[in-house]
Amino acid sequence: MYWGQVTLGNRTITIRDVAEQAGVSQSTVSRVLSGAETQIPISQETRERVQRVAEELSYRPHPGARALSGKGTGLLGLIVREINDPFFAELIEVVSNMAKEEGYDLVLGSAKRDPEHALALRDRMLDLRYCDGLLLCGDLQESPEDHTFLAKMGRDHRLVSVSRGSKQLVGNTPSVAIDNRKGVFLALDYLARLGHWRIACMNAGRVGDLWERLEAYSEFMRDRFDGGPEEYVQLAENSYKGGYEATKCLLSLPTPPTAIFAMDDVMAIGALGAAIDMGWAVPGDLSIVGFDDMDVGTYIRPALTTIRQPMEEISRKAVELLLKMIGGEVSSDPWPRLFLEPELIIRDSCGPAADK
């Protein structure tokens, strides 16, 4: 569900329009459409007429009015970093399906990476009672040291953080996240077993999930190989273009890597394109591993080896946790933090280490 209005001519349809066309009072329309019990009986014929007129006019009661009457709105808010990010596009669809299974529809908002925009969306969704609760997905352009943003977002305890890591961007809020450290170790250990030690990574320079993955990469390389060249860590925008450009830099080094670990699948796909354009065979000359297991990774060639985030489980746990919070079934001492298991998905983009 997106923000919008139903109009009659040049104006918004109201409960008065339904009442006038159905030949009843506004209070009768309200009682019929809300399903509220009434002391004065309303005939079946009147109920059917009101429902028919409301349907013909495409009228829906304001969710805030439902909330004021003591009923829930039947809506959950989902604020994501950016709608056009392929990972969040998949997450939106899965969360929507999970919410629908629980009898809720979804109101979607894009924060456009801006914490202030996210707060404005939160105020509309929660303070104006458009939604019963809120899911906040992904990192924004926020400071990990300043938790005032999270305090404002979750001030009435109807917020769950999703895929925002486990440390900097979670603060004192309930959260559902992947075990980033374990996922990175699964990927790098697989490359090491294939004989790779010149392993580069692409870092988006952001806090949250991607920062935790960079920390895990640095820890693994330090413990297993006593570190690696600084130039093997390339700062890149997490986009296809960012992965492409970073890979061109890596493969132009005097001693290029034999494997690249990308912080997400989008950068990994960009890396694959750059390697092929530069005449490198994947996986013959270069191995590439991603993180997320987006659907597209199955269909590119070579198919992408990656770390799977259990998208359905993340979405289900997040929705279930939020509904428990709405129902007052969750203790805040402390708030729950759920960490889900990653899985290594081996496809065709990795092979034994080669020297080129």
Tab-separated table of C-alpha atoms in Angstrom:
chain	number	residue	atom	x	y	z
A	1	MET	CA	0.000	0.000	0.000
A	2	TYR	CA	1.299	3.428	-0.903
A	3	TRP	CA	0.279	6.872	0.258
A	4	GLY	CA	-2.628	8.106	-1.847
A	5	GLN	CA	-6.188	9.446	-1.922
A	6	VAL	CA	-9.445	8.427	-3.465
A	7	THR	CA	-11.192	11.379	-5.117
A	8	LEU	CA	-14.661	12.266	-6.280
A	9	GLY	CA	-14.314	14.860	-9.021
A	10	ASN	CA	-11.596	17.101	-7.668
A	11	ARG	CA	-12.013	16.279	-3.994
A	12	THR	CA	-11.325	13.419	-1.615
A	13	ILE	CA	-14.193	11.022	-0.896
A	14	THR	CA	-15.362	11.198	2.712
A	15	ILE	CA	-17.672	9.214	4.946
A	16	ARG	CA	-20.303	11.899	4.258
A	17	ASP	CA	-20.362	10.959	0.546
A	18	VAL	CA	-20.991	7.312	1.417
A	19	ALA	CA	-23.718	8.248	3.909
A	20	GLU	CA	-25.522	10.518	1.427
A	21	GLN	CA	-25.513	7.970	-1.408
A	22	ALA	CA	-26.541	5.130	0.919
A	23	GLY	CA	-29.280	7.241	2.542
A	24	VAL	CA	-28.046	6.691	6.095
A	25	SER	CA	-26.235	8.661	8.798
A	26	GLN	CA	-22.462	8.958	8.982
A	27	SER	CA	-22.467	7.090	12.292
A	28	THR	CA	-24.248	4.174	10.618
A	29	VAL	CA	-21.609	4.074	7.873
A	30	SER	CA	-18.880	4.114	10.528
A	31	ARG	CA	-20.444	1.251	12.490
A	32	VAL	CA	-21.034	-0.873	9.384
A	33	LEU	CA	-17.537	-0.460	7.952
A	34	SER	CA	-15.748	-0.867	11.275
A	35	GLY	CA	-17.750	-3.959	12.220
A	36	ALA	CA	-18.412	-2.461	15.649
A	37	GLU	CA	-21.161	-3.877	17.816
A	38	THR	CA	-24.187	-1.579	18.103
A	39	GLN	CA	-26.977	-1.226	20.662
A	40	ILE	CA	-29.395	-0.272	17.897
A	41	PRO	CA	-29.669	-3.098	15.339
A	42	ILE	CA	-28.691	-2.370	11.727
A	43	SER	CA	-30.583	-4.445	9.169
A	44	GLN	CA	-28.765	-6.735	6.785
A	45	GLU	CA	-30.197	-4.787	3.848
A	46	THR	CA	-28.729	-1.530	5.212
A	47	ARG	CA	-25.350	-3.148	5.824
A	48	GLU	CA	-25.215	-4.496	2.280
A	49	ARG	CA	-26.236	-1.116	0.818
A	50	VAL	CA	-23.555	0.755	2.770
A	51	GLN	CA	-20.876	-1.770	1.802
A	52	ARG	CA	-21.938	-1.645	-1.855
A	53	VAL	CA	-21.792	2.171	-1.977
A	54	ALA	CA	-18.414	2.220	-0.195
A	55	GLU	CA	-17.068	-0.269	-2.718
A	56	GLU	CA	-18.460	1.669	-5.700
A	57	LEU	CA	-16.811	4.857	-4.399
A	58	SER	CA	-13.613	2.989	-3.484
A	59	TYR	CA	-13.917	4.476	-0.012
A	60	ARG	CA	-11.748	3.223	2.826
A	61	PRO	CA	-11.989	4.403	6.432
A	62	HIS	CA	-9.026	6.491	7.591
A	63	PRO	CA	-6.682	4.177	9.520
A	64	GLY	CA	-6.211	6.836	12.189
A	65	ALA	CA	-9.954	6.843	12.826
A	66	ARG	CA	-9.885	3.083	13.323
A	67	ALA	CA	-7.061	3.490	15.844
A	68	LEU	CA	-8.957	6.178	17.757
A	69	SER	CA	-11.956	3.868	18.008
A	70	GLY	CA	-9.778	1.346	19.841
A	71	LYS	CA	-9.153	-0.941	16.894
A	72	GLY	CA	-5.797	-1.493	15.223
A	73	THR	CA	-5.258	-0.005	11.807
A	74	GLY	CA	-4.412	-3.362	10.243
A	75	LEU	CA	-1.310	-1.714	8.764
A	76	LEU	CA	2.407	-2.117	9.425
A	77	GLY	CA	4.932	0.480	8.297
A	78	LEU	CA	8.130	-0.490	6.503
A	79	ILE	CA	10.827	2.167	6.081
A	80	VAL	CA	13.766	1.120	3.905
A	81	ARG	CA	17.015	2.887	3.065
A	82	GLU	CA	16.136	3.000	-0.621
A	83	ILE	CA	13.465	1.171	-2.564
A	84	ASN	CA	15.552	0.621	-5.701
A	85	ASP	CA	18.288	-1.318	-3.877
A	86	PRO	CA	17.883	-4.902	-5.186
A	87	PHE	CA	18.316	-6.426	-1.723
A	88	PHE	CA	15.603	-4.270	-0.194
A	89	ALA	CA	13.344	-4.773	-3.200
A	90	GLU	CA	13.371	-8.499	-2.445
A	91	LEU	CA	12.982	-7.866	1.287
A	92	ILE	CA	9.928	-5.649	0.721
A	93	GLU	CA	8.131	-8.392	-1.185
A	94	VAL	CA	8.865	-11.058	1.414
A	95	VAL	CA	7.897	-8.822	4.377
A	96	SER	CA	4.666	-7.906	2.587
A	97	ASN	CA	3.795	-11.579	2.170
A	98	MET	CA	4.597	-12.353	5.807
A	99	ALA	CA	2.495	-9.421	7.028
A	100	LYS	CA	-0.428	-10.512	4.869
A	101	GLU	CA	-0.285	-13.984	6.405
A	102	GLU	CA	-0.818	-12.288	9.776
A	103	GLY	CA	-3.749	-10.235	8.476
A	104	TYR	CA	-1.858	-6.974	7.914
A	105	ASP	CA	-1.176	-4.798	4.896
A	106	LEU	CA	2.041	-2.849	4.455
A	107	VAL	CA	2.646	0.902	4.158
A	108	LEU	CA	5.978	1.476	2.434
A	109	GLY	CA	8.280	4.454	2.851
A	110	SER	CA	11.698	5.183	1.336
A	111	ALA	CA	14.086	7.053	3.640
A	112	LYS	CA	16.413	7.893	0.715
A	113	ARG	CA	19.360	7.293	3.080
A	114	ASP	CA	18.319	10.339	5.152
A	115	PRO	CA	17.627	9.937	8.919
A	116	GLU	CA	15.502	13.116	8.985
A	117	HIS	CA	13.329	11.788	6.176
A	118	ALA	CA	12.963	8.510	8.080
A	119	LEU	CA	11.840	10.419	11.187
A	120	ALA	CA	9.245	12.320	9.161
A	121	LEU	CA	7.895	9.033	7.804
A	122	ARG	CA	7.843	7.601	11.312
A	123	ASP	CA	5.813	10.554	12.609
A	124	ARG	CA	3.211	10.092	9.883
A	125	MET	CA	3.026	6.333	10.276
A	126	LEU	CA	2.945	6.142	14.078
A	127	ASP	CA	2.091	9.514	15.635
A	128	LEU	CA	-0.776	10.054	13.182
A	129	ARG	CA	-1.802	6.419	13.735
A	130	TYR	CA	-1.606	5.298	10.156
A	131	CYS	CA	0.199	2.147	11.307
A	132	ASP	CA	0.250	-0.079	14.368
A	133	GLY	CA	4.016	-0.619	14.278
A	134	LEU	CA	7.133	0.000	12.239
A	135	LEU	CA	10.038	-1.929	10.691
A	136	LEU	CA	13.232	0.040	9.937
A	137	CYS	CA	15.417	-1.688	7.340
A	138	GLY	CA	19.005	-0.858	6.456
A	139	ASP	CA	21.537	1.769	7.443
A	140	LEU	CA	21.069	5.469	6.748
A	141	GLN	CA	23.546	8.332	6.692
A	142	GLU	CA	23.696	8.388	10.467
A	143	SER	CA	26.421	8.607	13.068
A	144	PRO	CA	27.053	5.381	15.003
A	145	GLU	CA	28.033	7.440	18.075
A	146	ASP	CA	24.783	9.451	18.160
A	147	HIS	CA	21.822	7.311	19.205
A	148	THR	CA	19.284	10.174	19.315
A	149	PHE	CA	17.966	9.034	15.925
A	150	LEU	CA	17.135	5.566	17.253
A	151	ALA	CA	15.712	7.016	20.453
A	152	LYS	CA	13.302	9.158	18.431
A	153	MET	CA	12.411	6.349	16.033
A	154	GLY	CA	11.578	3.908	18.824
A	155	ARG	CA	10.232	6.214	21.492
A	156	ASP	CA	6.886	4.433	21.821
A	157	HIS	CA	8.311	0.895	21.597
A	158	ARG	CA	6.700	-0.097	18.317
A	159	LEU	CA	9.889	-0.307	16.235
A	160	VAL	CA	11.985	-3.292	15.111
A	161	SER	CA	15.366	-2.792	13.414
A	162	VAL	CA	15.939	-5.162	10.482
A	163	SER	CA	19.247	-5.837	8.701
A	164	ARG	CA	21.030	-2.977	10.466
A	165	GLY	CA	23.820	-5.064	11.976
A	166	SER	CA	24.164	-6.013	15.621
A	167	LYS	CA	26.163	-3.147	17.098
A	168	GLN	CA	26.369	0.473	15.976
A	169	LEU	CA	22.935	1.011	14.440
A	170	VAL	CA	20.801	-1.088	16.763
A	171	GLY	CA	21.254	0.697	20.081
A	172	ASN	CA	18.550	-0.179	22.602
A	173	THR	CA	15.990	-1.396	20.085
A	174	PRO	CA	14.657	-4.867	19.258
A	175	SER	CA	16.356	-6.195	16.144
A	176	VAL	CA	16.567	-9.030	13.647
A	177	ALA	CA	19.860	-9.481	11.796
A	178	ILE	CA	22.178	-11.950	10.129
A	179	ASP	CA	25.350	-13.159	11.853
A	180	ASN	CA	27.676	-11.116	9.613
A	181	ARG	CA	30.905	-12.369	11.165
A	182	LYS	CA	29.993	-16.000	10.644
A	183	GLY	CA	28.914	-15.313	7.049
A	184	VAL	CA	32.206	-13.616	6.179
A	185	PHE	CA	34.228	-16.402	7.800
A	186	LEU	CA	32.281	-19.008	5.792
A	187	ALA	CA	33.139	-17.207	2.534
A	188	LEU	CA	36.802	-16.563	3.300
A	189	ASP	CA	37.453	-20.013	4.706
A	190	TYR	CA	36.035	-21.499	1.498
A	191	LEU	CA	38.414	-19.360	-0.574
A	192	ALA	CA	41.335	-20.309	1.663
A	193	ARG	CA	40.555	-24.000	1.210
A	194	LEU	CA	40.710	-23.412	-2.543
A	195	GLY	CA	44.270	-22.148	-2.058
A	196	HIS	CA	43.577	-18.382	-2.103
A	197	TRP	CA	45.468	-16.046	0.195
A	198	ARG	CA	45.611	-12.940	-2.005
A	199	ILE	CA	41.981	-12.122	-1.197
A	200	ALA	CA	40.696	-8.589	-1.727
A	201	CYS	CA	37.437	-7.072	-0.566
A	202	MET	CA	35.199	-4.189	-1.575
A	203	ASN	CA	33.989	-1.979	1.265
A	204	ALA	CA	31.126	0.496	0.886
A	205	GLY	CA	32.397	2.640	3.753
A	206	ARG	CA	29.094	2.474	5.644
A	207	VAL	CA	28.102	1.512	9.170
A	208	GLY	CA	25.808	-1.382	10.026
A	209	ASP	CA	25.923	-4.718	8.179
A	210	LEU	CA	28.658	-3.743	5.721
A	211	TRP	CA	30.923	-2.367	8.431
A	212	GLU	CA	30.614	-5.587	10.421
A	213	ARG	CA	31.551	-7.555	7.306
A	214	LEU	CA	34.652	-5.421	6.824
A	215	GLU	CA	35.648	-5.970	10.458
A	216	ALA	CA	35.232	-9.726	10.009
A	217	TYR	CA	37.284	-9.677	6.783
A	218	SER	CA	40.124	-7.822	8.541
A	219	GLU	CA	40.019	-10.229	11.484
A	220	PHE	CA	40.116	-13.318	9.257
A	221	MET	CA	42.959	-12.051	7.082
A	222	ARG	CA	44.978	-11.013	10.129
A	223	ASP	CA	44.506	-14.329	11.945
A	224	ARG	CA	44.880	-16.643	8.927
A	225	PHE	CA	47.406	-14.803	6.726
A	226	ASP	CA	48.948	-12.199	9.032
A	227	GLY	CA	47.049	-9.455	7.191
A	228	GLY	CA	47.133	-8.307	3.584
A	229	PRO	CA	48.062	-5.286	1.459
A	230	GLU	CA	46.104	-2.136	2.271
A	231	GLU	CA	45.236	-1.687	-1.399
A	232	TYR	CA	43.342	-4.988	-1.307
A	233	VAL	CA	40.554	-3.156	0.575
A	234	GLN	CA	38.817	-1.013	-2.035
A	235	LEU	CA	36.281	1.643	-1.073
A	236	ALA	CA	33.335	1.363	-3.450
A	237	GLU	CA	29.729	2.445	-3.687
A	238	ASN	CA	27.523	-0.596	-3.174
A	239	SER	CA	26.210	-0.608	-6.712
A	240	TYR	CA	26.969	-2.489	-9.914
A	241	LYS	CA	29.104	0.422	-11.065
A	242	GLY	CA	30.899	0.627	-7.727
A	243	GLY	CA	31.838	-3.051	-7.881
A	244	TYR	CA	32.900	-2.700	-11.498
A	245	GLU	CA	35.214	0.268	-10.894
A	246	ALA	CA	36.727	-1.185	-7.727
A	247	THR	CA	37.550	-4.429	-9.517
A	248	LYS	CA	39.284	-2.567	-12.337
A	249	CYS	CA	41.529	-0.962	-9.724
A	250	LEU	CA	42.241	-4.271	-7.994
A	251	LEU	CA	43.110	-6.119	-11.192
A	252	SER	CA	45.447	-3.299	-12.259
A	253	LEU	CA	47.647	-3.659	-9.152
A	254	PRO	CA	51.231	-4.920	-9.666
A	255	THR	CA	50.254	-7.993	-7.623
A	256	PRO	CA	46.527	-8.408	-8.171
A	257	PRO	CA	44.360	-10.622	-5.964
A	258	THR	CA	43.327	-14.116	-6.993
A	259	ALA	CA	39.957	-13.739	-5.261
A	260	ILE	CA	37.539	-10.923	-4.406
A	261	PHE	CA	35.058	-10.943	-1.539
A	262	ALA	CA	32.271	-8.421	-2.196
A	263	MET	CA	30.234	-7.092	0.728
A	264	ASP	CA	27.028	-7.717	-1.202
A	265	ASP	CA	25.851	-9.402	-4.395
A	266	VAL	CA	25.358	-6.126	-6.256
A	267	MET	CA	29.058	-5.282	-6.006
A	268	ALA	CA	29.957	-8.904	-6.788
A	269	ILE	CA	28.014	-8.793	-10.059
A	270	GLY	CA	29.759	-5.537	-10.972
A	271	ALA	CA	33.090	-7.221	-10.180
A	272	LEU	CA	32.239	-10.119	-12.477
A	273	GLY	CA	31.523	-7.729	-15.351
A	274	ALA	CA	34.820	-5.873	-14.875
A	275	ALA	CA	36.856	-9.080	-14.758
A	276	ILE	CA	35.345	-10.361	-17.990
A	277	ASP	CA	35.814	-6.995	-19.728
A	278	MET	CA	39.487	-7.005	-18.711
A	279	GLY	CA	40.034	-10.487	-20.134
A	280	TRP	CA	40.135	-12.369	-16.841
A	281	ALA	CA	38.425	-15.762	-16.735
A	282	VAL	CA	36.093	-16.376	-13.793
A	283	PRO	CA	36.806	-18.649	-12.021
A	284	GLY	CA	39.914	-19.680	-13.998
A	285	ASP	CA	41.918	-16.514	-13.240
A	286	LEU	CA	39.817	-14.896	-10.517
A	287	SER	CA	37.307	-16.138	-7.942
A	288	ILE	CA	34.434	-13.910	-6.760
A	289	VAL	CA	32.156	-14.348	-3.726
A	290	GLY	CA	29.145	-12.193	-2.861
A	291	PHE	CA	26.880	-11.793	0.159
A	292	ASP	CA	23.026	-11.870	0.312
A	293	ASP	CA	22.051	-14.527	-2.293
A	294	MET	CA	19.828	-12.319	-4.432
A	295	ASP	CA	17.763	-14.128	-7.060
A	296	VAL	CA	19.758	-12.641	-9.947
A	297	GLY	CA	22.937	-14.377	-8.748
A	298	THR	CA	21.528	-17.708	-9.870
A	299	TYR	CA	21.038	-16.562	-13.473
A	300	ILE	CA	24.242	-14.671	-14.305
A	301	ARG	CA	27.128	-16.624	-15.831
A	302	PRO	CA	29.071	-17.880	-14.093
A	303	ALA	CA	26.437	-18.266	-11.385
A	304	LEU	CA	27.524	-16.424	-8.245
A	305	THR	CA	28.916	-18.166	-5.175
A	306	THR	CA	27.597	-16.204	-2.213
A	307	ILE	CA	26.473	-16.120	1.411
A	308	ARG	CA	22.737	-16.596	1.782
A	309	GLN	CA	20.744	-14.441	4.120
A	310	PRO	CA	17.566	-16.360	5.080
A	311	MET	CA	15.236	-13.665	3.752
A	312	GLU	CA	11.989	-15.418	4.622
A	313	GLU	CA	13.130	-16.202	8.147
A	314	ILE	CA	14.383	-12.643	8.698
A	315	SER	CA	11.046	-11.259	7.522
A	316	ARG	CA	8.964	-13.708	9.532
A	317	LYS	CA	10.913	-13.129	12.743
A	318	ALA	CA	10.725	-9.340	12.281
A	319	VAL	CA	6.953	-9.331	11.700
A	320	GLU	CA	6.315	-11.756	14.559
A	321	LEU	CA	8.453	-9.687	16.945
A	322	LEU	CA	6.722	-6.453	15.950
A	323	LEU	CA	3.255	-7.962	16.448
A	324	LYS	CA	4.267	-9.212	19.892
A	325	MET	CA	5.457	-5.696	20.764
A	326	ILE	CA	2.156	-4.218	19.552
A	327	GLY	CA	0.331	-6.731	21.751
A	328	GLY	CA	2.486	-5.947	24.790
A	329	GLU	CA	3.966	-9.449	24.874
A	330	VAL	CA	7.660	-8.499	24.771
A	331	SER	CA	9.834	-7.514	27.719
A	332	SER	CA	12.141	-4.521	27.351
A	333	ASP	CA	14.630	-5.882	29.903
A	334	PRO	CA	16.386	-6.374	27.585
A	335	TRP	CA	14.780	-5.979	24.178
A	336	PRO	CA	15.128	-9.121	22.034
A	337	ARG	CA	17.967	-9.296	19.507
A	338	LEU	CA	17.662	-12.160	17.058
A	339	PHE	CA	20.656	-13.348	15.013
A	340	LEU	CA	20.035	-15.735	12.138
A	341	GLU	CA	22.426	-18.211	10.567
A	342	PRO	CA	24.054	-17.497	7.175
A	343	GLU	CA	24.736	-20.250	4.646
A	344	LEU	CA	27.483	-20.658	2.046
A	345	ILE	CA	25.963	-21.209	-1.412
A	346	ILE	CA	28.554	-22.707	-3.755
A	347	ARG	CA	27.953	-22.080	-7.455
A	348	ASP	CA	30.369	-21.445	-10.333
A	349	SER	CA	32.265	-18.204	-9.651
A	350	CYS	CA	35.024	-19.722	-7.511
A	351	GLY	CA	37.819	-22.155	-8.306
A	352	PRO	CA	41.340	-23.086	-7.204
A	353	ALA	CA	43.767	-20.210	-6.847
A	354	ALA	CA	45.590	-19.268	-10.033
A	355	ASP	CA	48.494	-16.892	-10.575
A	356	LYS	CA	48.136	-14.330	-13.384
